[in-house]
PDB file of C-alpha atoms in Angstrom:
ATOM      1  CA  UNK A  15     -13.182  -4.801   0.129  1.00 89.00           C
ATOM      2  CA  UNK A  16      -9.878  -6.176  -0.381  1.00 86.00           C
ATOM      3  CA  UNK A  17      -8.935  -9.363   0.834  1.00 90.00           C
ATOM      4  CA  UNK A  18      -5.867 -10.422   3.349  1.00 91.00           C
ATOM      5  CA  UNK A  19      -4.198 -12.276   0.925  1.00 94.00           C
ATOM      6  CA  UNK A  20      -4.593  -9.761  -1.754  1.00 94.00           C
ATOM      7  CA  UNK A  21      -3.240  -6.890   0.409  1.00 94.00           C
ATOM      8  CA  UNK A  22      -0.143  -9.127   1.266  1.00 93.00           C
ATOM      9  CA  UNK A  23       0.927  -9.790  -2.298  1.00 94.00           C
ATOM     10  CA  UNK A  24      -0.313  -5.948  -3.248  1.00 94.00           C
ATOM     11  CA  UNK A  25       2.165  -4.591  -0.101  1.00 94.00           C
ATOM     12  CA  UNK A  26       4.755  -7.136  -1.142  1.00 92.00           C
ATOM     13  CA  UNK A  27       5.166  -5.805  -4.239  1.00 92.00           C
ATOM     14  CA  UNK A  28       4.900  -2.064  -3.011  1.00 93.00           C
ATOM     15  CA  UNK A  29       7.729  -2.593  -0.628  1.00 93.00           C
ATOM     16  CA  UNK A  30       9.628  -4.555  -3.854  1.00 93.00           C
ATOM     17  CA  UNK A  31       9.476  -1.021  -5.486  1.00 93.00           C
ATOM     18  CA  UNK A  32      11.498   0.591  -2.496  1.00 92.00           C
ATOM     19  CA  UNK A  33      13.989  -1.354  -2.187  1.00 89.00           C
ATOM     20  CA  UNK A  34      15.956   1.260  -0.457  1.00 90.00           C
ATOM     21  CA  UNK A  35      13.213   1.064   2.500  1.00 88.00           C
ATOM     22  CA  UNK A  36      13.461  -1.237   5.305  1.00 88.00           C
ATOM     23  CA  UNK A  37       9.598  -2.547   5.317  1.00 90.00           C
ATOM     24  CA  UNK A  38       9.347  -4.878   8.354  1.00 91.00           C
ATOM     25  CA  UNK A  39       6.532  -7.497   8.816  1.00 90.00           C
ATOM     26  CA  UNK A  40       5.118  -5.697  11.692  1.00 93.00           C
ATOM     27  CA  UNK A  41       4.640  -2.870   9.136  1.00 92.00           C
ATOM     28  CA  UNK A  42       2.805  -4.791   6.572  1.00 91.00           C
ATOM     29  CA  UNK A  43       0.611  -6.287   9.854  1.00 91.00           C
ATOM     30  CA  UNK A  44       0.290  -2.690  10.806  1.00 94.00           C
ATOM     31  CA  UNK A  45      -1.182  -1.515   7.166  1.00 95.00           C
ATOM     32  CA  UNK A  46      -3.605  -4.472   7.117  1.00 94.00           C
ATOM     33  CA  UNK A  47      -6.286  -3.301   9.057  1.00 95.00           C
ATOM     34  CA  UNK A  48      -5.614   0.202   7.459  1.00 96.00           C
ATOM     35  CA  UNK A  49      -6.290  -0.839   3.882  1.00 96.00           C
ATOM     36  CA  UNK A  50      -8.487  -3.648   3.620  1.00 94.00           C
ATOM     37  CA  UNK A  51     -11.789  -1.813   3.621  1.00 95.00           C
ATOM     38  CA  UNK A  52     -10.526  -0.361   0.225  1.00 95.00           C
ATOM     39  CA  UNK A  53     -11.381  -2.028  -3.245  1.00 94.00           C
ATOM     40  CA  UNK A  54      -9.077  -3.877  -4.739  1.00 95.00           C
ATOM     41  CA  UNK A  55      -8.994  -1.956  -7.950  1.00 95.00           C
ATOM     42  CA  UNK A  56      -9.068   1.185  -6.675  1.00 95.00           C
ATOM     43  CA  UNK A  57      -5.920   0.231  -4.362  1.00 95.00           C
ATOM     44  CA  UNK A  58      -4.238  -1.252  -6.904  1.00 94.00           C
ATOM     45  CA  UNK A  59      -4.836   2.128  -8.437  1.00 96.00           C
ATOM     46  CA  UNK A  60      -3.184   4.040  -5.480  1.00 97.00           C
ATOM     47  CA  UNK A  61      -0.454   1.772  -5.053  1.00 95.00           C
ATOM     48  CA  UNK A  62       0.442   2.358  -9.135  1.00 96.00           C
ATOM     49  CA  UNK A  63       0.045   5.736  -8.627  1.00 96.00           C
ATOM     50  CA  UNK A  64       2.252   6.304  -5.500  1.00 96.00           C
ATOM     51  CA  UNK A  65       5.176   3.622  -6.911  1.00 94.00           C
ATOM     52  CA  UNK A  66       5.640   6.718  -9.580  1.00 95.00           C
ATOM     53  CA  UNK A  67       5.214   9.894  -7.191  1.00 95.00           C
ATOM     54  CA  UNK A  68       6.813   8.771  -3.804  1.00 94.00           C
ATOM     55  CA  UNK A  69      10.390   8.650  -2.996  1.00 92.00           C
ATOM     56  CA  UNK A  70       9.704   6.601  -0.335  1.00 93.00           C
ATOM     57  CA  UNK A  71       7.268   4.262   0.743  1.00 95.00           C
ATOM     58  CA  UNK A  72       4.173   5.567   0.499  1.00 96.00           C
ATOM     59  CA  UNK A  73       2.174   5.926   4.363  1.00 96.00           C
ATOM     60  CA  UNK A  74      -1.282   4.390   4.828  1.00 97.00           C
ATOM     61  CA  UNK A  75      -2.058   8.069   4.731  1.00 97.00           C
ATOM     62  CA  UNK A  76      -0.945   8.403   1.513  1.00 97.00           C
ATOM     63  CA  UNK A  77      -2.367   5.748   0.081  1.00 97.00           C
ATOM     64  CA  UNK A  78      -5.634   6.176   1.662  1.00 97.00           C
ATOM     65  CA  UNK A  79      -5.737   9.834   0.068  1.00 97.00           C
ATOM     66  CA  UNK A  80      -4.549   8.848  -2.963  1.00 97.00           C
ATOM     67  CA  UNK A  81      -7.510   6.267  -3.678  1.00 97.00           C
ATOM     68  CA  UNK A  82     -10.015   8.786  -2.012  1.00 97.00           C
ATOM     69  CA  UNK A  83      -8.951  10.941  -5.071  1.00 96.00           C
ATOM     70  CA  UNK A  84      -8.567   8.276  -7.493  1.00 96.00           C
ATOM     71  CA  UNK A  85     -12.221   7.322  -6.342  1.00 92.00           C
TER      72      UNK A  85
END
């Protein structure tokens, strides 16, 4: 299980990769809750993975799936 502080750096530098994207705080407090059942390993695995293959930032749905098949 990730931690809170974790997931803020980890989204921080997610949103630092699209920096074409508007990311808002009240997006980062809406992908909290989303994400932090996840391991931080395997999101730091989904969040390498989608910096390369999205054009734009990737949706907790995305990232979600993209662990669940990194898993």
């Amino acid at each position: 299980m990730a931690s809170e502080i974790y997931l803020l750096k980890a989204l921080g530098i997610l949103a630092a990769r699209f920096p074409h994207n508007k990311i808002t705080p009240e997006t980062i407090r809406a992908y909290l809750p989303a994400l932090i059942d996840l391991d931080e390993s395997l999101l730091d695995s989904a969040i390498a993975e989608c910096s390369a293959t999205c054009e734009f930032f990737p949706t907790i749905k995305s990232l979600r799936d993209t662990a669940a098949r990194l898993a």
